[in-house]
């Protein structure tokens, strides 16, 4: 079976979930919607155990068992408040993944070229929401693959790459930072 290739054909952005800004991936390839453990730790909502465990396939072919859910989470997109059950998933890079269980009931139309989600609910005016341009998608897939390889014992190196053709900041900027470091911390 060929490996999945990374793609910039995604829609991501920030919307309100449970009255808190969340980094969201809209994923029609996912049956369910998910909330990260990090995002969940900042909410005051209770989670319940699932009566049947869900097995989630990762981009590298592993499976993760999901056994908790946050019921009726409020997702605000534009001026519309919606609701979704979010499964608890230990993931990085996104706070929430909205899958087909949210996209379908709200008649979501995804325009990958324009990075736009349109909710076309019958009887209501269409609601357009524009995501953010994504240059990080390939890095997300690469991170998952790299982490998996390190867990299997592969060596890892940290490299720092700098564009030497750009101007190096002067010491004046450093002095400015030191003078006002209380503002930045």
mmCIF file with all atom_site columns, C-alpha atoms in Angstrom:
data_model
loop_
_atom_site.group_PDB
_atom_site.id
_atom_site.type_symbol
_atom_site.label_atom_id
_atom_site.label_alt_id
_atom_site.label_comp_id
_atom_site.label_asym_id
_atom_site.label_entity_id
_atom_site.label_seq_id
_atom_site.pdbx_PDB_ins_code
_atom_site.Cartn_x
_atom_site.Cartn_y
_atom_site.Cartn_z
_atom_site.occupancy
_atom_site.B_iso_or_equiv
_atom_site.pdbx_formal_charge
_atom_site.auth_seq_id
_atom_site.auth_comp_id
_atom_site.auth_asym_id
_atom_site.auth_atom_id
_atom_site.pdbx_PDB_model_num
ATOM 1   C CA . UNK A 1 1   ? 0.000   0.000  0.000  1.00 0.00 ? 1   UNK A CA 1
ATOM 2   C CA . UNK A 1 2   ? 1.582   3.379  -0.979 1.00 0.00 ? 2   UNK A CA 1
ATOM 3   C CA . UNK A 1 3   ? 2.222   5.947  1.715  1.00 0.00 ? 3   UNK A CA 1
ATOM 4   C CA . UNK A 1 4   ? -0.033  8.981  1.851  1.00 0.00 ? 4   UNK A CA 1
ATOM 5   C CA . UNK A 1 5   ? 1.597   12.059 0.429  1.00 0.00 ? 5   UNK A CA 1
ATOM 6   C CA . UNK A 1 6   ? 1.376   15.351 2.245  1.00 0.00 ? 6   UNK A CA 1
ATOM 7   C CA . UNK A 1 7   ? -0.837  17.947 0.635  1.00 0.00 ? 7   UNK A CA 1
ATOM 8   C CA . UNK A 1 8   ? -1.553  21.629 1.032  1.00 0.00 ? 8   UNK A CA 1
ATOM 9   C CA . UNK A 1 9   ? -5.161  20.840 0.155  1.00 0.00 ? 9   UNK A CA 1
ATOM 10  C CA . UNK A 1 10  ? -6.527  21.445 3.652  1.00 0.00 ? 10  UNK A CA 1
ATOM 11  C CA . UNK A 1 11  ? -8.549  24.116 5.346  1.00 0.00 ? 11  UNK A CA 1
ATOM 12  C CA . UNK A 1 12  ? -7.355  25.262 8.738  1.00 0.00 ? 12  UNK A CA 1
ATOM 13  C CA . UNK A 1 13  ? -7.976  28.330 10.850 1.00 0.00 ? 13  UNK A CA 1
ATOM 14  C CA . UNK A 1 14  ? -9.060  29.656 14.203 1.00 0.00 ? 14  UNK A CA 1
ATOM 15  C CA . UNK A 1 15  ? -12.660 29.491 15.377 1.00 0.00 ? 15  UNK A CA 1
ATOM 16  C CA . UNK A 1 16  ? -14.370 29.447 18.762 1.00 0.00 ? 16  UNK A CA 1
ATOM 17  C CA . UNK A 1 17  ? -14.892 26.034 20.359 1.00 0.00 ? 17  UNK A CA 1
ATOM 18  C CA . UNK A 1 18  ? -16.438 25.946 23.832 1.00 0.00 ? 18  UNK A CA 1
ATOM 19  C CA . UNK A 1 19  ? -15.992 29.755 23.987 1.00 0.00 ? 19  UNK A CA 1
ATOM 20  C CA . UNK A 1 20  ? -12.231 29.480 23.420 1.00 0.00 ? 20  UNK A CA 1
ATOM 21  C CA . UNK A 1 21  ? -10.196 30.156 20.267 1.00 0.00 ? 21  UNK A CA 1
ATOM 22  C CA . UNK A 1 22  ? -9.108  26.875 18.710 1.00 0.00 ? 22  UNK A CA 1
ATOM 23  C CA . UNK A 1 23  ? -6.795  25.923 15.867 1.00 0.00 ? 23  UNK A CA 1
ATOM 24  C CA . UNK A 1 24  ? -9.120  23.818 13.694 1.00 0.00 ? 24  UNK A CA 1
ATOM 25  C CA . UNK A 1 25  ? -8.621  21.436 10.783 1.00 0.00 ? 25  UNK A CA 1
ATOM 26  C CA . UNK A 1 26  ? -11.693 20.744 8.618  1.00 0.00 ? 26  UNK A CA 1
ATOM 27  C CA . UNK A 1 27  ? -11.371 17.095 7.558  1.00 0.00 ? 27  UNK A CA 1
ATOM 28  C CA . UNK A 1 28  ? -14.104 15.419 5.486  1.00 0.00 ? 28  UNK A CA 1
ATOM 29  C CA . UNK A 1 29  ? -11.947 12.274 5.480  1.00 0.00 ? 29  UNK A CA 1
ATOM 30  C CA . UNK A 1 30  ? -12.531 11.846 9.194  1.00 0.00 ? 30  UNK A CA 1
ATOM 31  C CA . UNK A 1 31  ? -15.736 10.147 10.319 1.00 0.00 ? 31  UNK A CA 1
ATOM 32  C CA . UNK A 1 32  ? -15.622 11.827 13.724 1.00 0.00 ? 32  UNK A CA 1
ATOM 33  C CA . UNK A 1 33  ? -14.525 15.138 15.222 1.00 0.00 ? 33  UNK A CA 1
ATOM 34  C CA . UNK A 1 34  ? -11.742 15.367 17.804 1.00 0.00 ? 34  UNK A CA 1
ATOM 35  C CA . UNK A 1 35  ? -10.379 17.596 20.558 1.00 0.00 ? 35  UNK A CA 1
ATOM 36  C CA . UNK A 1 36  ? -6.715  17.535 21.585 1.00 0.00 ? 36  UNK A CA 1
ATOM 37  C CA . UNK A 1 37  ? -5.688  16.707 25.125 1.00 0.00 ? 37  UNK A CA 1
ATOM 38  C CA . UNK A 1 38  ? -3.915  20.070 25.388 1.00 0.00 ? 38  UNK A CA 1
ATOM 39  C CA . UNK A 1 39  ? -7.012  22.035 24.367 1.00 0.00 ? 39  UNK A CA 1
ATOM 40  C CA . UNK A 1 40  ? -9.231  19.936 26.648 1.00 0.00 ? 40  UNK A CA 1
ATOM 41  C CA . UNK A 1 41  ? -6.987  20.681 29.623 1.00 0.00 ? 41  UNK A CA 1
ATOM 42  C CA . UNK A 1 42  ? -7.899  24.380 29.326 1.00 0.00 ? 42  UNK A CA 1
ATOM 43  C CA . UNK A 1 43  ? -11.670 23.830 29.346 1.00 0.00 ? 43  UNK A CA 1
ATOM 44  C CA . UNK A 1 44  ? -14.152 23.443 32.135 1.00 0.00 ? 44  UNK A CA 1
ATOM 45  C CA . UNK A 1 45  ? -16.253 20.738 30.499 1.00 0.00 ? 45  UNK A CA 1
ATOM 46  C CA . UNK A 1 46  ? -16.767 17.166 31.567 1.00 0.00 ? 46  UNK A CA 1
ATOM 47  C CA . UNK A 1 47  ? -15.911 14.181 29.451 1.00 0.00 ? 47  UNK A CA 1
ATOM 48  C CA . UNK A 1 48  ? -17.649 10.843 29.335 1.00 0.00 ? 48  UNK A CA 1
ATOM 49  C CA . UNK A 1 49  ? -16.440 7.363  28.543 1.00 0.00 ? 49  UNK A CA 1
ATOM 50  C CA . UNK A 1 50  ? -17.465 5.905  25.202 1.00 0.00 ? 50  UNK A CA 1
ATOM 51  C CA . UNK A 1 51  ? -19.480 2.703  25.409 1.00 0.00 ? 51  UNK A CA 1
ATOM 52  C CA . UNK A 1 52  ? -17.605 1.448  22.333 1.00 0.00 ? 52  UNK A CA 1
ATOM 53  C CA . UNK A 1 53  ? -13.958 2.358  21.743 1.00 0.00 ? 53  UNK A CA 1
ATOM 54  C CA . UNK A 1 54  ? -13.020 4.042  18.462 1.00 0.00 ? 54  UNK A CA 1
ATOM 55  C CA . UNK A 1 55  ? -9.842  3.037  16.640 1.00 0.00 ? 55  UNK A CA 1
ATOM 56  C CA . UNK A 1 56  ? -8.269  5.999  14.835 1.00 0.00 ? 56  UNK A CA 1
ATOM 57  C CA . UNK A 1 57  ? -5.742  5.407  12.049 1.00 0.00 ? 57  UNK A CA 1
ATOM 58  C CA . UNK A 1 58  ? -2.766  7.773  12.027 1.00 0.00 ? 58  UNK A CA 1
ATOM 59  C CA . UNK A 1 59  ? -0.964  9.044  8.900  1.00 0.00 ? 59  UNK A CA 1
ATOM 60  C CA . UNK A 1 60  ? 1.834   6.535  9.558  1.00 0.00 ? 60  UNK A CA 1
ATOM 61  C CA . UNK A 1 61  ? -0.516  3.547  9.704  1.00 0.00 ? 61  UNK A CA 1
ATOM 62  C CA . UNK A 1 62  ? -0.725  3.076  13.470 1.00 0.00 ? 62  UNK A CA 1
ATOM 63  C CA . UNK A 1 63  ? -4.016  2.921  15.369 1.00 0.00 ? 63  UNK A CA 1
ATOM 64  C CA . UNK A 1 64  ? -4.890  4.901  18.469 1.00 0.00 ? 64  UNK A CA 1
ATOM 65  C CA . UNK A 1 65  ? -7.723  3.877  20.778 1.00 0.00 ? 65  UNK A CA 1
ATOM 66  C CA . UNK A 1 66  ? -10.119 6.708  21.640 1.00 0.00 ? 66  UNK A CA 1
ATOM 67  C CA . UNK A 1 67  ? -12.353 6.073  24.642 1.00 0.00 ? 67  UNK A CA 1
ATOM 68  C CA . UNK A 1 68  ? -13.616 9.481  25.848 1.00 0.00 ? 68  UNK A CA 1
ATOM 69  C CA . UNK A 1 69  ? -15.966 12.105 24.423 1.00 0.00 ? 69  UNK A CA 1
ATOM 70  C CA . UNK A 1 70  ? -16.984 15.678 25.170 1.00 0.00 ? 70  UNK A CA 1
ATOM 71  C CA . UNK A 1 71  ? -20.694 15.962 24.358 1.00 0.00 ? 71  UNK A CA 1
ATOM 72  C CA . UNK A 1 72  ? -22.441 18.954 22.769 1.00 0.00 ? 72  UNK A CA 1
ATOM 73  C CA . UNK A 1 73  ? -19.428 21.244 22.392 1.00 0.00 ? 73  UNK A CA 1
ATOM 74  C CA . UNK A 1 74  ? -20.406 24.642 20.984 1.00 0.00 ? 74  UNK A CA 1
ATOM 75  C CA . UNK A 1 75  ? -18.561 25.501 17.764 1.00 0.00 ? 75  UNK A CA 1
ATOM 76  C CA . UNK A 1 76  ? -19.044 29.110 16.670 1.00 0.00 ? 76  UNK A CA 1
ATOM 77  C CA . UNK A 1 77  ? -18.257 29.801 13.045 1.00 0.00 ? 77  UNK A CA 1
ATOM 78  C CA . UNK A 1 78  ? -18.983 33.322 11.908 1.00 0.00 ? 78  UNK A CA 1
ATOM 79  C CA . UNK A 1 79  ? -22.226 34.250 13.646 1.00 0.00 ? 79  UNK A CA 1
ATOM 80  C CA . UNK A 1 80  ? -23.610 30.695 13.819 1.00 0.00 ? 80  UNK A CA 1
ATOM 81  C CA . UNK A 1 81  ? -23.421 28.527 16.930 1.00 0.00 ? 81  UNK A CA 1
ATOM 82  C CA . UNK A 1 82  ? -23.303 24.821 16.172 1.00 0.00 ? 82  UNK A CA 1
ATOM 83  C CA . UNK A 1 83  ? -22.854 21.727 18.304 1.00 0.00 ? 83  UNK A CA 1
ATOM 84  C CA . UNK A 1 84  ? -20.676 18.627 18.005 1.00 0.00 ? 84  UNK A CA 1
ATOM 85  C CA . UNK A 1 85  ? -19.477 15.732 20.124 1.00 0.00 ? 85  UNK A CA 1
ATOM 86  C CA . UNK A 1 86  ? -15.670 15.823 20.240 1.00 0.00 ? 86  UNK A CA 1
ATOM 87  C CA . UNK A 1 87  ? -13.689 12.653 20.848 1.00 0.00 ? 87  UNK A CA 1
ATOM 88  C CA . UNK A 1 88  ? -10.631 13.021 23.088 1.00 0.00 ? 88  UNK A CA 1
ATOM 89  C CA . UNK A 1 89  ? -7.478  12.451 21.022 1.00 0.00 ? 89  UNK A CA 1
ATOM 90  C CA . UNK A 1 90  ? -3.867  12.935 22.025 1.00 0.00 ? 90  UNK A CA 1
ATOM 91  C CA . UNK A 1 91  ? -2.678  14.953 19.015 1.00 0.00 ? 91  UNK A CA 1
ATOM 92  C CA . UNK A 1 92  ? -0.455  17.906 18.230 1.00 0.00 ? 92  UNK A CA 1
ATOM 93  C CA . UNK A 1 93  ? -0.699  20.810 15.797 1.00 0.00 ? 93  UNK A CA 1
ATOM 94  C CA . UNK A 1 94  ? -4.491  21.212 16.008 1.00 0.00 ? 94  UNK A CA 1
ATOM 95  C CA . UNK A 1 95  ? -6.813  21.828 18.933 1.00 0.00 ? 95  UNK A CA 1
ATOM 96  C CA . UNK A 1 96  ? -9.840  20.457 17.097 1.00 0.00 ? 96  UNK A CA 1
ATOM 97  C CA . UNK A 1 97  ? -10.492 18.391 13.977 1.00 0.00 ? 97  UNK A CA 1
ATOM 98  C CA . UNK A 1 98  ? -14.001 18.793 12.568 1.00 0.00 ? 98  UNK A CA 1
ATOM 99  C CA . UNK A 1 99  ? -14.939 15.659 10.664 1.00 0.00 ? 99  UNK A CA 1
ATOM 100 C CA . UNK A 1 100 ? -17.891 14.569 8.592  1.00 0.00 ? 100 UNK A CA 1
ATOM 101 C CA . UNK A 1 101 ? -20.081 14.220 11.714 1.00 0.00 ? 101 UNK A CA 1
ATOM 102 C CA . UNK A 1 102 ? -20.003 18.044 11.950 1.00 0.00 ? 102 UNK A CA 1
ATOM 103 C CA . UNK A 1 103 ? -19.589 18.941 8.271  1.00 0.00 ? 103 UNK A CA 1
ATOM 104 C CA . UNK A 1 104 ? -22.584 16.973 6.998  1.00 0.00 ? 104 UNK A CA 1
ATOM 105 C CA . UNK A 1 105 ? -25.372 18.137 9.362  1.00 0.00 ? 105 UNK A CA 1
ATOM 106 C CA . UNK A 1 106 ? -24.389 21.769 8.754  1.00 0.00 ? 106 UNK A CA 1
ATOM 107 C CA . UNK A 1 107 ? -24.296 21.284 4.962  1.00 0.00 ? 107 UNK A CA 1
ATOM 108 C CA . UNK A 1 108 ? -20.667 22.379 4.791  1.00 0.00 ? 108 UNK A CA 1
ATOM 109 C CA . UNK A 1 109 ? -19.162 23.058 1.385  1.00 0.00 ? 109 UNK A CA 1
ATOM 110 C CA . UNK A 1 110 ? -15.358 23.061 1.370  1.00 0.00 ? 110 UNK A CA 1
ATOM 111 C CA . UNK A 1 111 ? -13.538 25.168 -1.216 1.00 0.00 ? 111 UNK A CA 1
ATOM 112 C CA . UNK A 1 112 ? -9.902  24.142 -0.898 1.00 0.00 ? 112 UNK A CA 1
ATOM 113 C CA . UNK A 1 113 ? -8.629  26.607 -3.488 1.00 0.00 ? 113 UNK A CA 1
ATOM 114 C CA . UNK A 1 114 ? -10.152 29.599 -1.674 1.00 0.00 ? 114 UNK A CA 1
ATOM 115 C CA . UNK A 1 115 ? -9.575  27.975 1.758  1.00 0.00 ? 115 UNK A CA 1
ATOM 116 C CA . UNK A 1 116 ? -13.266 28.614 2.504  1.00 0.00 ? 116 UNK A CA 1
ATOM 117 C CA . UNK A 1 117 ? -15.965 26.742 4.407  1.00 0.00 ? 117 UNK A CA 1
ATOM 118 C CA . UNK A 1 118 ? -19.549 27.593 3.468  1.00 0.00 ? 118 UNK A CA 1
ATOM 119 C CA . UNK A 1 119 ? -22.440 26.465 5.648  1.00 0.00 ? 119 UNK A CA 1
ATOM 120 C CA . UNK A 1 120 ? -25.513 26.161 3.407  1.00 0.00 ? 120 UNK A CA 1
ATOM 121 C CA . UNK A 1 121 ? -28.270 25.254 5.845  1.00 0.00 ? 121 UNK A CA 1
ATOM 122 C CA . UNK A 1 122 ? -31.754 25.149 4.290  1.00 0.00 ? 122 UNK A CA 1
ATOM 123 C CA . UNK A 1 123 ? -33.803 28.214 5.210  1.00 0.00 ? 123 UNK A CA 1
ATOM 124 C CA . UNK A 1 124 ? -30.776 30.246 6.338  1.00 0.00 ? 124 UNK A CA 1
ATOM 125 C CA . UNK A 1 125 ? -28.473 32.596 4.481  1.00 0.00 ? 125 UNK A CA 1
ATOM 126 C CA . UNK A 1 126 ? -25.177 30.993 3.443  1.00 0.00 ? 126 UNK A CA 1
ATOM 127 C CA . UNK A 1 127 ? -22.379 31.593 5.884  1.00 0.00 ? 127 UNK A CA 1
ATOM 128 C CA . UNK A 1 128 ? -18.853 31.868 4.436  1.00 0.00 ? 128 UNK A CA 1
ATOM 129 C CA . UNK A 1 129 ? -15.778 31.464 6.621  1.00 0.00 ? 129 UNK A CA 1
ATOM 130 C CA . UNK A 1 130 ? -12.266 31.797 5.236  1.00 0.00 ? 130 UNK A CA 1
ATOM 131 C CA . UNK A 1 131 ? -9.423  29.765 6.704  1.00 0.00 ? 131 UNK A CA 1
ATOM 132 C CA . UNK A 1 132 ? -5.779  30.682 6.820  1.00 0.00 ? 132 UNK A CA 1
ATOM 133 C CA . UNK A 1 133 ? -3.250  29.816 4.108  1.00 0.00 ? 133 UNK A CA 1
ATOM 134 C CA . UNK A 1 134 ? -1.424  26.629 5.058  1.00 0.00 ? 134 UNK A CA 1
ATOM 135 C CA . UNK A 1 135 ? 2.244   26.108 4.509  1.00 0.00 ? 135 UNK A CA 1
ATOM 136 C CA . UNK A 1 136 ? 2.541   23.951 7.616  1.00 0.00 ? 136 UNK A CA 1
ATOM 137 C CA . UNK A 1 137 ? 0.592   20.913 6.429  1.00 0.00 ? 137 UNK A CA 1
ATOM 138 C CA . UNK A 1 138 ? 3.614   19.085 5.091  1.00 0.00 ? 138 UNK A CA 1
ATOM 139 C CA . UNK A 1 139 ? 5.453   19.820 8.350  1.00 0.00 ? 139 UNK A CA 1
ATOM 140 C CA . UNK A 1 140 ? 2.606   18.228 10.323 1.00 0.00 ? 140 UNK A CA 1
ATOM 141 C CA . UNK A 1 141 ? 2.893   15.001 8.328  1.00 0.00 ? 141 UNK A CA 1
ATOM 142 C CA . UNK A 1 142 ? 6.698   15.118 8.508  1.00 0.00 ? 142 UNK A CA 1
ATOM 143 C CA . UNK A 1 143 ? 6.600   15.609 12.296 1.00 0.00 ? 143 UNK A CA 1
ATOM 144 C CA . UNK A 1 144 ? 4.360   12.557 12.764 1.00 0.00 ? 144 UNK A CA 1
ATOM 145 C CA . UNK A 1 145 ? 6.606   10.401 10.567 1.00 0.00 ? 145 UNK A CA 1
ATOM 146 C CA . UNK A 1 146 ? 9.775   11.710 12.261 1.00 0.00 ? 146 UNK A CA 1
ATOM 147 C CA . UNK A 1 147 ? 8.411   11.082 15.760 1.00 0.00 ? 147 UNK A CA 1
ATOM 148 C CA . UNK A 1 148 ? 7.464   7.533  14.773 1.00 0.00 ? 148 UNK A CA 1
ATOM 149 C CA . UNK A 1 149 ? 10.963  6.894  13.410 1.00 0.00 ? 149 UNK A CA 1
ATOM 150 C CA . UNK A 1 150 ? 12.616  8.231  16.602 1.00 0.00 ? 150 UNK A CA 1
ATOM 151 C CA . UNK A 1 151 ? 10.340  6.012  18.716 1.00 0.00 ? 151 UNK A CA 1
ATOM 152 C CA . UNK A 1 152 ? 11.600  3.034  16.678 1.00 0.00 ? 152 UNK A CA 1
ATOM 153 C CA . UNK A 1 153 ? 15.218  3.937  17.510 1.00 0.00 ? 153 UNK A CA 1
ATOM 154 C CA . UNK A 1 154 ? 16.319  6.049  14.544 1.00 0.00 ? 154 UNK A CA 1
ATOM 155 C CA . UNK A 1 155 ? 18.817  8.813  15.237 1.00 0.00 ? 155 UNK A CA 1
ATOM 156 C CA . UNK A 1 156 ? 17.505  12.375 15.197 1.00 0.00 ? 156 UNK A CA 1
ATOM 157 C CA . UNK A 1 157 ? 19.414  15.586 14.568 1.00 0.00 ? 157 UNK A CA 1
ATOM 158 C CA . UNK A 1 158 ? 18.288  19.124 15.240 1.00 0.00 ? 158 UNK A CA 1
ATOM 159 C CA . UNK A 1 159 ? 19.405  21.582 12.584 1.00 0.00 ? 159 UNK A CA 1
ATOM 160 C CA . UNK A 1 160 ? 19.147  25.353 12.534 1.00 0.00 ? 160 UNK A CA 1
ATOM 161 C CA . UNK A 1 161 ? 18.881  26.917 9.100  1.00 0.00 ? 161 UNK A CA 1
ATOM 162 C CA . UNK A 1 162 ? 19.331  30.643 8.592  1.00 0.00 ? 162 UNK A CA 1
ATOM 163 C CA . UNK A 1 163 ? 19.122  32.672 5.422  1.00 0.00 ? 163 UNK A CA 1
ATOM 164 C CA . UNK A 1 164 ? 22.566  34.284 5.298  1.00 0.00 ? 164 UNK A CA 1
ATOM 165 C CA . UNK A 1 165 ? 21.489  36.725 2.587  1.00 0.00 ? 165 UNK A CA 1
ATOM 166 C CA . UNK A 1 166 ? 19.218  38.590 5.014  1.00 0.00 ? 166 UNK A CA 1
ATOM 167 C CA . UNK A 1 167 ? 20.442  41.355 7.235  1.00 0.00 ? 167 UNK A CA 1
ATOM 168 C CA . UNK A 1 168 ? 21.603  40.360 10.709 1.00 0.00 ? 168 UNK A CA 1
ATOM 169 C CA . UNK A 1 169 ? 19.796  42.305 13.471 1.00 0.00 ? 169 UNK A CA 1
ATOM 170 C CA . UNK A 1 170 ? 21.978  44.966 15.019 1.00 0.00 ? 170 UNK A CA 1
ATOM 171 C CA . UNK A 1 171 ? 22.928  45.108 18.689 1.00 0.00 ? 171 UNK A CA 1
ATOM 172 C CA . UNK A 1 172 ? 20.665  48.167 18.983 1.00 0.00 ? 172 UNK A CA 1
ATOM 173 C CA . UNK A 1 173 ? 17.677  45.845 18.730 1.00 0.00 ? 173 UNK A CA 1
ATOM 174 C CA . UNK A 1 174 ? 19.162  43.644 21.443 1.00 0.00 ? 174 UNK A CA 1
ATOM 175 C CA . UNK A 1 175 ? 19.614  46.660 23.731 1.00 0.00 ? 175 UNK A CA 1
ATOM 176 C CA . UNK A 1 176 ? 16.003  47.689 23.029 1.00 0.00 ? 176 UNK A CA 1
ATOM 177 C CA . UNK A 1 177 ? 14.818  44.218 23.983 1.00 0.00 ? 177 UNK A CA 1
ATOM 178 C CA . UNK A 1 178 ? 16.865  44.189 27.187 1.00 0.00 ? 178 UNK A CA 1
ATOM 179 C CA . UNK A 1 179 ? 15.459  47.610 28.146 1.00 0.00 ? 179 UNK A CA 1
ATOM 180 C CA . UNK A 1 180 ? 11.868  46.452 27.658 1.00 0.00 ? 180 UNK A CA 1
ATOM 181 C CA . UNK A 1 181 ? 12.129  42.723 28.344 1.00 0.00 ? 181 UNK A CA 1
ATOM 182 C CA . UNK A 1 182 ? 9.402   42.928 30.975 1.00 0.00 ? 182 UNK A CA 1
ATOM 183 C CA . UNK A 1 183 ? 6.976   43.823 28.190 1.00 0.00 ? 183 UNK A CA 1
ATOM 184 C CA . UNK A 1 184 ? 7.850   40.716 26.182 1.00 0.00 ? 184 UNK A CA 1
ATOM 185 C CA . UNK A 1 185 ? 7.779   38.102 28.954 1.00 0.00 ? 185 UNK A CA 1
#
